[in-house]
Structure formats: structure tokens, C-alpha cells
Amino acid sequence: MRNNIKDFRKSLKMTQEELAERVRVTRQTINAVEQEKYAPALDLAFKLATLFGVGIEDIFIYGGHGRREVKL
């Protein structure tokens, strides 16, 4: 799962440590999520979205294929 966490974090001029403190996780967790080595739990995803003032879908991109048209 791709994500834009680093971009949102930098736009707020926050370090990984500062972001980690705000959402109550370790800096290592933020680093792993930013490097796409770890997919966060839903509660962390909501905390990040709330902090950044955006929807979860603005932060996380699943699969990279975008939306597909479904024919019925």
C-alpha cells in the first residue's frame, strides 16, 4: 500500500518524532509506514487523517491501480 504520509508530515514541518508523539506511536513505526514496510492499523490511519485534516483515501493508495469500472 502506497502512502503520502511523508508529504503531509513535511507540509506541516513536522519531524517523524513529532508526528509519532502526536499519534502516540514510535518514530520507528512512522518510519516503517512512510517507507511502506508496514501497513498501519485502522485506528492509526484515522489518527493520521484527522491530524492532517484529510480523508484516509487521500493518504493511502491501495494497489496503485486506481478505481476499476465494474460491468454488470
PDB file of C-alpha atoms in Angstrom:
ATOM      1  CA  MET A   1       0.000   0.000   0.000  1.00  0.00           C
ATOM      2  CA  ARG A   2       1.458   3.331  -1.068  1.00  0.00           C
ATOM      3  CA  ASN A   3       1.019   6.436   1.060  1.00  0.00           C
ATOM      4  CA  ASN A   4       1.581  10.185   1.191  1.00  0.00           C
ATOM      5  CA  ILE A   5       2.395  10.443   4.897  1.00  0.00           C
ATOM      6  CA  LYS A   6       5.850  11.935   4.406  1.00  0.00           C
ATOM      7  CA  ASP A   7       4.457  14.657   2.122  1.00  0.00           C
ATOM      8  CA  PHE A   8       1.694  15.568   4.592  1.00  0.00           C
ATOM      9  CA  ARG A   9       4.150  15.474   7.520  1.00  0.00           C
ATOM     10  CA  LYS A  10       6.635  17.737   5.738  1.00  0.00           C
ATOM     11  CA  SER A  11       3.873  20.166   4.731  1.00  0.00           C
ATOM     12  CA  LEU A  12       3.251  20.640   8.470  1.00  0.00           C
ATOM     13  CA  LYS A  13       7.016  20.965   9.076  1.00  0.00           C
ATOM     14  CA  MET A  14       6.950  18.019  11.477  1.00  0.00           C
ATOM     15  CA  THR A  15       9.677  15.509  12.183  1.00  0.00           C
ATOM     16  CA  GLN A  16       8.922  11.806  12.367  1.00  0.00           C
ATOM     17  CA  GLU A  17       9.382  12.069  16.147  1.00  0.00           C
ATOM     18  CA  GLU A  18       6.858  14.914  16.422  1.00  0.00           C
ATOM     19  CA  LEU A  19       4.317  13.053  14.301  1.00  0.00           C
ATOM     20  CA  ALA A  20       4.836   9.894  16.341  1.00  0.00           C
ATOM     21  CA  GLU A  21       4.188  11.787  19.578  1.00  0.00           C
ATOM     22  CA  ARG A  22       1.001  13.342  18.177  1.00  0.00           C
ATOM     23  CA  VAL A  23      -0.481   9.981  17.146  1.00  0.00           C
ATOM     24  CA  ARG A  24       1.038   8.033  20.073  1.00  0.00           C
ATOM     25  CA  VAL A  25       3.278   5.584  18.242  1.00  0.00           C
ATOM     26  CA  THR A  26       7.051   5.246  17.989  1.00  0.00           C
ATOM     27  CA  ARG A  27       9.205   7.097  15.496  1.00  0.00           C
ATOM     28  CA  GLN A  28      10.173   3.686  14.144  1.00  0.00           C
ATOM     29  CA  THR A  29       6.515   2.974  13.349  1.00  0.00           C
ATOM     30  CA  ILE A  30       6.185   6.242  11.426  1.00  0.00           C
ATOM     31  CA  ASN A  31       9.399   5.468   9.562  1.00  0.00           C
ATOM     32  CA  ALA A  32       8.209   1.963   8.643  1.00  0.00           C
ATOM     33  CA  VAL A  33       4.839   3.265   7.421  1.00  0.00           C
ATOM     34  CA  GLU A  34       6.443   6.065   5.376  1.00  0.00           C
ATOM     35  CA  GLN A  35       8.798   3.562   3.746  1.00  0.00           C
ATOM     36  CA  GLU A  36       5.818   1.288   3.010  1.00  0.00           C
ATOM     37  CA  LYS A  37       7.304  -1.556   5.047  1.00  0.00           C
ATOM     38  CA  TYR A  38       4.296  -1.616   7.364  1.00  0.00           C
ATOM     39  CA  ALA A  39       0.586  -1.048   6.782  1.00  0.00           C
ATOM     40  CA  PRO A  40      -0.863   0.726   9.819  1.00  0.00           C
ATOM     41  CA  ALA A  41      -3.885  -0.406  11.783  1.00  0.00           C
ATOM     42  CA  LEU A  42      -7.129   1.377  11.001  1.00  0.00           C
ATOM     43  CA  ASP A  43      -7.041   3.402  14.224  1.00  0.00           C
ATOM     44  CA  LEU A  44      -3.618   4.832  13.308  1.00  0.00           C
ATOM     45  CA  ALA A  45      -4.828   5.580   9.786  1.00  0.00           C
ATOM     46  CA  PHE A  46      -7.776   7.546  11.238  1.00  0.00           C
ATOM     47  CA  LYS A  47      -5.487   9.422  13.648  1.00  0.00           C
ATOM     48  CA  LEU A  48      -3.213  10.436  10.782  1.00  0.00           C
ATOM     49  CA  ALA A  49      -6.128  11.518   8.585  1.00  0.00           C
ATOM     50  CA  THR A  50      -7.616  13.571  11.416  1.00  0.00           C
ATOM     51  CA  LEU A  51      -4.290  15.219  12.202  1.00  0.00           C
ATOM     52  CA  PHE A  52      -3.673  16.065   8.531  1.00  0.00           C
ATOM     53  CA  GLY A  53      -7.279  17.192   8.005  1.00  0.00           C
ATOM     54  CA  VAL A  54      -7.862  14.855   5.055  1.00  0.00           C
ATOM     55  CA  GLY A  55      -9.621  11.583   4.318  1.00  0.00           C
ATOM     56  CA  ILE A  56      -7.868   8.235   4.657  1.00  0.00           C
ATOM     57  CA  GLU A  57      -8.134   7.805   0.890  1.00  0.00           C
ATOM     58  CA  ASP A  58      -6.024  10.954   0.470  1.00  0.00           C
ATOM     59  CA  ILE A  59      -3.194   9.385   2.480  1.00  0.00           C
ATOM     60  CA  PHE A  60      -3.277   5.723   1.491  1.00  0.00           C
ATOM     61  CA  ILE A  61      -3.377   4.334  -2.053  1.00  0.00           C
ATOM     62  CA  TYR A  62      -4.182   0.650  -2.258  1.00  0.00           C
ATOM     63  CA  GLY A  63      -2.591  -1.374  -5.048  1.00  0.00           C
ATOM     64  CA  GLY A  64      -1.818   1.534  -7.342  1.00  0.00           C
ATOM     65  CA  HIS A  65      -4.410   0.520  -9.908  1.00  0.00           C
ATOM     66  CA  GLY A  66      -6.957   3.205  -9.153  1.00  0.00           C
ATOM     67  CA  ARG A  67     -10.640   2.517  -9.467  1.00  0.00           C
ATOM     68  CA  ARG A  68     -11.864  -0.006 -11.954  1.00  0.00           C
ATOM     69  CA  GLU A  69     -15.123   0.093 -13.798  1.00  0.00           C
ATOM     70  CA  VAL A  70     -17.321  -2.868 -12.972  1.00  0.00           C
ATOM     71  CA  LYS A  71     -19.664  -4.069 -15.713  1.00  0.00           C
ATOM     72  CA  LEU A  72     -22.882  -5.699 -14.581  1.00  0.00           C
TER      73      LEU A  72
END
